[in-house]
Amino acid sequence: MSALLPLLAVTCGEPAGVGPELVATLAKHSVAAHLVAIGDRELIASRANALGIPAVLRDWAPGLPREAGCLDVLHVPLAEPSLPGVLNAANASHVLAILDAAIDGCVGGRFDGMVTAPLHKGVINDAGVAFTGHTEYLADRTHTDRVVMMLAGGGMRVALATTHLTLKDVPAALTAESLRQTLQILHADLCRRFGLANPRILVAGLNPHAGESGHMGREEIEVISPVLDALRAEGMELIGPLPADTLFTPHQLERGDAVLAMYHDQGLPVLKYASFGGGVNITLGLPIIRTSVDHGTALDLAGTGRADPGSLHAAIGCAIEMVSAQRRGHA
């Protein structure tokens, strides 16, 4: 790895989606990092050529220095040819091989972090592989018991206490232990990977008006507040539980470095309204750095040239920030 520039793996994701063409745009995207695209070299080249994207590709090997105007590629061949917008379950093994190459490179110290383009969970399951998503796969492959999803954009960082659950299942999943672990992971990574010495975390309540003193629900009294009090006693700066309908106002947001929302659609609609097309999905709690785009495979846009690379570029910028902060902490 370069002693100066972060070396980042960038996965191409689902070959039928927009990932390969978004990755191709990186050949001319100047950043303070050495980027290595992981995917099928010919697929990246063909998408670039079809869309008129100027992309000079070079086979990457460890120790190869960065060359301006050139995108290094760690070639992982397709199982079968891929057409834009046309899913093929035969290529599920290719998508997982891309992920494995990036994870192994990060765990082995060859890469400083990884940035992921979108994949399609359904087609991987159609291939007979039980797969629930990038986050869960990364946790399993790195032997991590618990991870936290955080999105950043629009001047906000929003982490989630629960993720992809139906609304009726959220209260039961919101236990004191799970909330404590989530806040500890969030606090630790804000310190370690964002360089915040004493991060201030705004914590949303679960119920309208944060429960209205128990008149609109008791989770704030019985679960959330006791956890916050215990962690405050350990030195964490936690503000809340706050009513979610006023938490995302400028006055409140300026008091904190990150927000913890209790469920998916409590926090993410606000962030995505403020940042869509430029948001970043970050997995906290892993032994490696991982950021991702905040959108899906966009099969309808694949091969049209209309896909916006803004979120991928933002995810790379965020990964660079995280690597730099971690290096400063180790200096």
GROMACS .gro file of C-alpha atoms in nm:
model
  331
    1MET     CA    1   0.000   0.000   0.000
    2SER     CA    2   0.108   0.354  -0.064
    3ALA     CA    3   0.231   0.531   0.247
    4LEU     CA    4   0.058   0.846   0.123
    5LEU     CA    5  -0.251   0.765  -0.081
    6PRO     CA    6  -0.524   0.533   0.046
    7LEU     CA    7  -0.555   0.222  -0.171
    8LEU     CA    8  -0.926   0.150  -0.219
    9ALA     CA    9  -1.099  -0.147  -0.379
   10VAL     CA   10  -1.409  -0.046  -0.579
   11THR     CA   11  -1.644  -0.333  -0.665
   12CYS     CA   12  -1.851  -0.328  -0.983
   13GLY     CA   13  -2.151  -0.504  -0.831
   14GLU     CA   14  -2.428  -0.652  -1.046
   15PRO     CA   15  -2.296  -0.671  -1.404
   16ALA     CA   16  -2.639  -0.603  -1.558
   17GLY     CA   17  -2.681  -0.287  -1.351
   18VAL     CA   18  -2.524   0.057  -1.359
   19GLY     CA   19  -2.222  -0.042  -1.150
   20PRO     CA   20  -1.975  -0.123  -1.431
   21GLU     CA   21  -2.040   0.202  -1.618
   22LEU     CA   22  -2.025   0.410  -1.299
   23VAL     CA   23  -1.693   0.246  -1.215
   24ALA     CA   24  -1.568   0.325  -1.567
   25THR     CA   25  -1.614   0.697  -1.496
   26LEU     CA   26  -1.346   0.669  -1.228
   27ALA     CA   27  -1.075   0.654  -1.496
   28LYS     CA   28  -1.105   1.031  -1.528
   29HIS     CA   29  -1.213   1.104  -1.170
   30SER     CA   30  -0.924   1.264  -0.986
   31VAL     CA   31  -0.918   1.180  -0.615
   32ALA     CA   32  -0.658   1.162  -0.340
   33ALA     CA   33  -0.651   0.783  -0.352
   34HIS     CA   34  -0.532   0.491  -0.562
   35LEU     CA   35  -0.846   0.319  -0.688
   36VAL     CA   36  -0.859  -0.045  -0.797
   37ALA     CA   37  -1.177  -0.155  -0.972
   38ILE     CA   38  -1.272  -0.517  -0.908
   39GLY     CA   39  -1.479  -0.672  -1.184
   40ASP     CA   40  -1.466  -0.805  -1.537
   41ARG     CA   41  -1.215  -0.594  -1.733
   42GLU     CA   42  -1.384  -0.650  -2.070
   43LEU     CA   43  -1.726  -0.565  -1.927
   44ILE     CA   44  -1.601  -0.233  -1.789
   45ALA     CA   45  -1.431  -0.155  -2.121
   46SER     CA   46  -1.736  -0.245  -2.330
   47ARG     CA   47  -1.972  -0.032  -2.119
   48ALA     CA   48  -1.726   0.257  -2.135
   49ASN     CA   49  -1.692   0.226  -2.513
   50ALA     CA   50  -2.068   0.198  -2.570
   51LEU     CA   51  -2.132   0.514  -2.368
   52GLY     CA   52  -1.836   0.715  -2.493
   53ILE     CA   53  -1.669   0.719  -2.152
   54PRO     CA   54  -1.295   0.774  -2.195
   55ALA     CA   55  -1.144   0.496  -1.985
   56VAL     CA   56  -0.788   0.368  -1.998
   57LEU     CA   57  -0.777   0.039  -1.808
   58ARG     CA   58  -0.470  -0.137  -1.670
   59ASP     CA   59  -0.430  -0.473  -1.497
   60TRP     CA   60  -0.349  -0.417  -1.131
   61ALA     CA   61  -0.098  -0.604  -0.918
   62PRO     CA   62   0.010  -0.531  -0.559
   63GLY     CA   63   0.283  -0.270  -0.547
   64LEU     CA   64   0.195  -0.117  -0.884
   65PRO     CA   65   0.205   0.265  -0.845
   66ARG     CA   66  -0.090   0.479  -0.948
   67GLU     CA   67  -0.082   0.621  -1.301
   68ALA     CA   68  -0.272   0.943  -1.373
   69GLY     CA   69  -0.562   0.906  -1.617
   70CYS     CA   70  -0.567   0.528  -1.582
   71LEU     CA   71  -0.802   0.298  -1.390
   72ASP     CA   72  -0.643  -0.012  -1.244
   73VAL     CA   73  -0.855  -0.327  -1.262
   74LEU     CA   74  -0.837  -0.650  -1.065
   75HIS     CA   75  -0.995  -0.879  -1.322
   76VAL     CA   76  -1.266  -1.119  -1.203
   77PRO     CA   77  -1.420  -1.285  -1.510
   78LEU     CA   78  -1.791  -1.309  -1.574
   79ALA     CA   79  -1.945  -1.654  -1.572
   80GLU     CA   80  -2.153  -1.561  -1.880
   81PRO     CA   81  -2.174  -1.250  -2.101
   82SER     CA   82  -2.387  -0.975  -1.950
   83LEU     CA   83  -2.629  -0.737  -2.117
   84PRO     CA   84  -2.737  -0.405  -1.961
   85GLY     CA   85  -3.064  -0.444  -1.771
   86VAL     CA   86  -3.083  -0.823  -1.817
   87LEU     CA   87  -3.026  -1.022  -1.498
   88ASN     CA   88  -2.860  -1.361  -1.524
   89ALA     CA   89  -2.840  -1.586  -1.219
   90ALA     CA   90  -2.533  -1.756  -1.368
   91ASN     CA   91  -2.336  -1.443  -1.282
   92ALA     CA   92  -2.423  -1.456  -0.911
   93SER     CA   93  -2.096  -1.640  -0.848
   94HIS     CA   94  -1.911  -1.357  -1.025
   95VAL     CA   95  -2.071  -1.095  -0.800
   96LEU     CA   96  -1.975  -1.287  -0.486
   97ALA     CA   97  -1.622  -1.347  -0.617
   98ILE     CA   98  -1.584  -0.969  -0.662
   99LEU     CA   99  -1.695  -0.912  -0.303
  100ASP     CA  100  -1.465  -1.185  -0.172
  101ALA     CA  101  -1.165  -1.034  -0.353
  102ALA     CA  102  -1.231  -0.694  -0.196
  103ILE     CA  103  -1.294  -0.835   0.153
  104ASP     CA  104  -0.988  -1.059   0.143
  105GLY     CA  105  -0.777  -0.768   0.021
  106CYS     CA  106  -0.894  -0.546   0.307
  107VAL     CA  107  -0.859  -0.814   0.575
  108GLY     CA  108  -0.515  -0.905   0.441
  109GLY     CA  109  -0.397  -0.543   0.443
  110ARG     CA  110  -0.360  -0.506   0.066
  111PHE     CA  111  -0.641  -0.249   0.053
  112ASP     CA  112  -0.713   0.031   0.301
  113GLY     CA  113  -1.088   0.004   0.243
  114MET     CA  114  -1.359  -0.098  -0.001
  115VAL     CA  115  -1.632   0.089  -0.184
  116THR     CA  116  -1.922  -0.108  -0.328
  117ALA     CA  117  -2.141  -0.049  -0.630
  118PRO     CA  118  -2.492  -0.195  -0.601
  119LEU     CA  119  -2.576  -0.562  -0.636
  120HIS     CA  120  -2.909  -0.740  -0.684
  121LYS     CA  121  -3.002  -0.958  -0.386
  122GLY     CA  122  -3.283  -1.134  -0.573
  123VAL     CA  123  -3.073  -1.274  -0.856
  124ILE     CA  124  -2.817  -1.412  -0.607
  125ASN     CA  125  -3.098  -1.591  -0.424
  126ASP     CA  126  -3.232  -1.712  -0.758
  127ALA     CA  127  -2.895  -1.881  -0.807
  128GLY     CA  128  -2.957  -2.084  -0.493
  129VAL     CA  129  -2.735  -1.879  -0.260
  130ALA     CA  130  -2.899  -1.752   0.059
  131PHE     CA  131  -2.809  -1.383   0.057
  132THR     CA  132  -2.968  -1.093   0.242
  133GLY     CA  133  -2.734  -0.812   0.142
  134HIS     CA  134  -2.388  -0.659   0.138
  135THR     CA  135  -2.394  -0.571   0.508
  136GLU     CA  136  -2.483  -0.917   0.633
  137TYR     CA  137  -2.234  -1.082   0.394
  138LEU     CA  138  -1.954  -0.855   0.511
  139ALA     CA  139  -2.034  -0.925   0.874
  140ASP     CA  140  -2.031  -1.300   0.814
  141ARG     CA  141  -1.709  -1.298   0.611
  142THR     CA  142  -1.526  -1.087   0.870
  143HIS     CA  143  -1.670  -1.281   1.167
  144THR     CA  144  -1.836  -0.969   1.306
  145ASP     CA  145  -2.124  -1.025   1.548
  146ARG     CA  146  -2.296  -0.690   1.510
  147VAL     CA  147  -2.277  -0.406   1.259
  148VAL     CA  148  -2.456  -0.074   1.228
  149MET     CA  149  -2.585   0.091   0.911
  150MET     CA  150  -2.518   0.462   0.881
  151LEU     CA  151  -2.595   0.689   0.588
  152ALA     CA  152  -2.424   1.021   0.533
  153GLY     CA  153  -2.518   1.310   0.308
  154GLY     CA  154  -2.683   1.647   0.305
  155GLY     CA  155  -2.469   1.750   0.601
  156MET     CA  156  -2.605   1.466   0.816
  157ARG     CA  157  -2.499   1.128   0.948
  158VAL     CA  158  -2.794   0.902   1.032
  159ALA     CA  159  -2.745   0.559   1.188
  160LEU     CA  160  -3.019   0.303   1.245
  161ALA     CA  161  -3.104   0.111   1.561
  162THR     CA  162  -3.307  -0.136   1.352
  163THR     CA  163  -3.289  -0.182   0.976
  164HIS     CA  164  -3.507  -0.379   0.736
  165LEU     CA  165  -3.798  -0.474   0.958
  166THR     CA  166  -4.172  -0.433   0.917
  167LEU     CA  167  -4.295  -0.150   1.137
  168LYS     CA  168  -4.491  -0.384   1.364
  169ASP     CA  169  -4.170  -0.575   1.449
  170VAL     CA  170  -3.963  -0.272   1.548
  171PRO     CA  171  -4.068  -0.235   1.916
  172ALA     CA  172  -3.982  -0.596   1.999
  173ALA     CA  173  -3.646  -0.569   1.822
  174LEU     CA  174  -3.557  -0.253   2.012
  175THR     CA  175  -3.412  -0.412   2.323
  176ALA     CA  176  -3.190  -0.246   2.581
  177GLU     CA  177  -2.896  -0.469   2.484
  178SER     CA  178  -2.929  -0.410   2.109
  179LEU     CA  179  -2.959  -0.034   2.161
  180ARG     CA  180  -2.657  -0.030   2.391
  181GLN     CA  181  -2.445  -0.222   2.139
  182THR     CA  182  -2.557   0.001   1.852
  183LEU     CA  183  -2.465   0.319   2.040
  184GLN     CA  184  -2.128   0.177   2.144
  185ILE     CA  185  -2.042   0.084   1.784
  186LEU     CA  186  -2.161   0.421   1.654
  187HIS     CA  187  -1.962   0.611   1.916
  188ALA     CA  188  -1.646   0.402   1.863
  189ASP     CA  189  -1.642   0.442   1.484
  190LEU     CA  190  -1.720   0.814   1.499
  191CYS     CA  191  -1.406   0.842   1.711
  192ARG     CA  192  -1.186   0.595   1.522
  193ARG     CA  193  -1.290   0.653   1.162
  194PHE     CA  194  -1.424   1.008   1.160
  195GLY     CA  195  -1.172   1.163   1.399
  196LEU     CA  196  -1.427   1.292   1.651
  197ALA     CA  197  -1.276   1.298   2.000
  198ASN     CA  198  -1.612   1.325   2.180
  199PRO     CA  199  -1.896   1.271   1.934
  200ARG     CA  200  -2.237   1.412   2.016
  201ILE     CA  201  -2.516   1.173   1.921
  202LEU     CA  202  -2.879   1.283   1.887
  203VAL     CA  203  -3.107   0.990   1.971
  204ALA     CA  204  -3.463   0.979   1.840
  205GLY     CA  205  -3.753   0.846   2.039
  206LEU     CA  206  -3.959   0.562   1.897
  207ASN     CA  207  -4.308   0.706   1.946
  208PRO     CA  208  -4.470   1.036   1.843
  209HIS     CA  209  -4.347   1.319   2.067
  210ALA     CA  210  -4.094   1.072   2.213
  211GLY     CA  211  -4.379   0.901   2.397
  212GLU     CA  212  -4.531   1.214   2.554
  213SER     CA  213  -4.420   1.108   2.906
  214GLY     CA  214  -4.565   0.761   2.856
  215HIS     CA  215  -4.902   0.869   2.716
  216MET     CA  216  -4.804   0.766   2.360
  217GLY     CA  217  -4.591   0.463   2.439
  218ARG     CA  218  -4.349   0.356   2.708
  219GLU     CA  219  -4.041   0.248   2.508
  220GLU     CA  220  -3.871   0.580   2.579
  221ILE     CA  221  -3.920   0.535   2.954
  222GLU     CA  222  -3.855   0.162   2.980
  223VAL     CA  223  -3.586   0.102   2.716
  224ILE     CA  224  -3.431   0.408   2.553
  225SER     CA  225  -3.378   0.648   2.845
  226PRO     CA  226  -3.223   0.387   3.081
  227VAL     CA  227  -2.970   0.290   2.811
  228LEU     CA  228  -2.883   0.654   2.744
  229ASP     CA  229  -2.840   0.724   3.116
  230ALA     CA  230  -2.609   0.424   3.160
  231LEU     CA  231  -2.391   0.519   2.862
  232ARG     CA  232  -2.379   0.884   2.970
  233ALA     CA  233  -2.236   0.760   3.298
  234GLU     CA  234  -1.958   0.599   3.092
  235GLY     CA  235  -1.877   0.932   2.927
  236MET     CA  236  -2.080   0.934   2.606
  237GLU     CA  237  -2.248   1.259   2.500
  238LEU     CA  238  -2.601   1.150   2.412
  239ILE     CA  239  -2.891   1.389   2.356
  240GLY     CA  240  -3.241   1.248   2.375
  241PRO     CA  241  -3.466   1.071   2.336
  242LEU     CA  242  -3.590   1.347   2.106
  243PRO     CA  243  -3.919   1.370   1.914
  244ALA     CA  244  -3.834   1.265   1.557
  245ASP     CA  245  -4.062   1.525   1.399
  246THR     CA  246  -3.843   1.810   1.529
  247LEU     CA  247  -3.507   1.632   1.552
  248PHE     CA  248  -3.418   1.704   1.188
  249THR     CA  249  -3.445   2.081   1.218
  250PRO     CA  250  -3.130   2.293   1.176
  251HIS     CA  251  -3.138   2.402   1.540
  252GLN     CA  252  -3.132   2.043   1.664
  253LEU     CA  253  -2.891   1.905   1.404
  254GLU     CA  254  -2.625   2.162   1.484
  255ARG     CA  255  -2.614   2.018   1.838
  256GLY     CA  256  -2.493   1.677   1.719
  257ASP     CA  257  -2.240   1.495   1.501
  258ALA     CA  258  -2.475   1.206   1.418
  259VAL     CA  259  -2.834   1.095   1.463
  260LEU     CA  260  -2.951   0.753   1.578
  261ALA     CA  261  -3.296   0.678   1.436
  262MET     CA  262  -3.499   0.393   1.581
  263TYR     CA  263  -3.614   0.250   1.247
  264HIS     CA  264  -3.543   0.271   0.876
  265ASP     CA  265  -3.812   0.511   0.758
  266GLN     CA  266  -3.783   0.737   1.061
  267GLY     CA  267  -3.444   0.876   0.963
  268LEU     CA  268  -3.362   0.788   0.603
  269PRO     CA  269  -3.638   0.977   0.416
  270VAL     CA  270  -3.505   1.305   0.559
  271LEU     CA  271  -3.144   1.226   0.470
  272LYS     CA  272  -3.229   1.103   0.121
  273TYR     CA  273  -3.439   1.410   0.053
  274ALA     CA  274  -3.139   1.624   0.143
  275SER     CA  275  -2.877   1.417  -0.039
  276PHE     CA  276  -3.027   1.182  -0.300
  277GLY     CA  277  -2.774   1.112  -0.571
  278GLY     CA  278  -2.490   1.202  -0.339
  279GLY     CA  279  -2.550   0.996  -0.026
  280VAL     CA  280  -2.323   0.729   0.117
  281ASN     CA  281  -2.404   0.404   0.297
  282ILE     CA  282  -2.143   0.316   0.561
  283THR     CA  283  -2.111  -0.009   0.754
  284LEU     CA  284  -1.991   0.053   1.110
  285GLY     CA  285  -1.849  -0.209   1.345
  286LEU     CA  286  -1.647  -0.402   1.084
  287PRO     CA  287  -1.273  -0.456   1.118
  288ILE     CA  288  -1.242  -0.301   0.771
  289ILE     CA  289  -1.362   0.023   0.612
  290ARG     CA  290  -1.661  -0.015   0.381
  291THR     CA  291  -1.871   0.251   0.211
  292SER     CA  292  -2.130   0.215  -0.063
  293VAL     CA  293  -2.362   0.401  -0.293
  294ASP     CA  294  -2.706   0.483  -0.154
  295HIS     CA  295  -2.898   0.350  -0.457
  296GLY     CA  296  -2.978   0.020  -0.624
  297THR     CA  297  -2.877  -0.144  -0.950
  298ALA     CA  298  -3.108   0.081  -1.159
  299LEU     CA  299  -3.154  -0.183  -1.428
  300ASP     CA  300  -3.371   0.057  -1.629
  301LEU     CA  301  -3.081   0.302  -1.655
  302ALA     CA  302  -2.806   0.049  -1.725
  303GLY     CA  303  -2.640   0.112  -2.059
  304THR     CA  304  -2.822   0.442  -2.119
  305GLY     CA  305  -2.553   0.678  -1.993
  306ARG     CA  306  -2.806   0.851  -1.767
  307ALA     CA  307  -2.687   0.700  -1.438
  308ASP     CA  308  -2.548   0.961  -1.199
  309PRO     CA  309  -2.204   0.871  -1.057
  310GLY     CA  310  -2.242   1.124  -0.774
  311SER     CA  311  -2.313   0.871  -0.500
  312LEU     CA  312  -2.018   0.650  -0.602
  313HIS     CA  313  -1.786   0.950  -0.603
  314ALA     CA  314  -1.921   1.055  -0.260
  315ALA     CA  315  -1.868   0.702  -0.125
  316ILE     CA  316  -1.506   0.714  -0.240
  317GLY     CA  317  -1.459   1.054  -0.078
  318CYS     CA  318  -1.605   0.923   0.247
  319ALA     CA  319  -1.377   0.618   0.242
  320ILE     CA  320  -1.076   0.846   0.193
  321GLU     CA  321  -1.190   1.055   0.491
  322MET     CA  322  -1.227   0.743   0.706
  323VAL     CA  323  -0.884   0.604   0.610
  324SER     CA  324  -0.723   0.940   0.681
  325ALA     CA  325  -0.891   0.971   1.021
  326GLN     CA  326  -0.789   0.619   1.117
  327ARG     CA  327  -0.430   0.686   1.016
  328ARG     CA  328  -0.422   1.003   1.225
  329GLY     CA  329  -0.548   0.808   1.522
  330HIS     CA  330  -0.269   0.555   1.482
  331ALA     CA  331   0.003   0.818   1.434
   0.00000   0.00000   0.00000
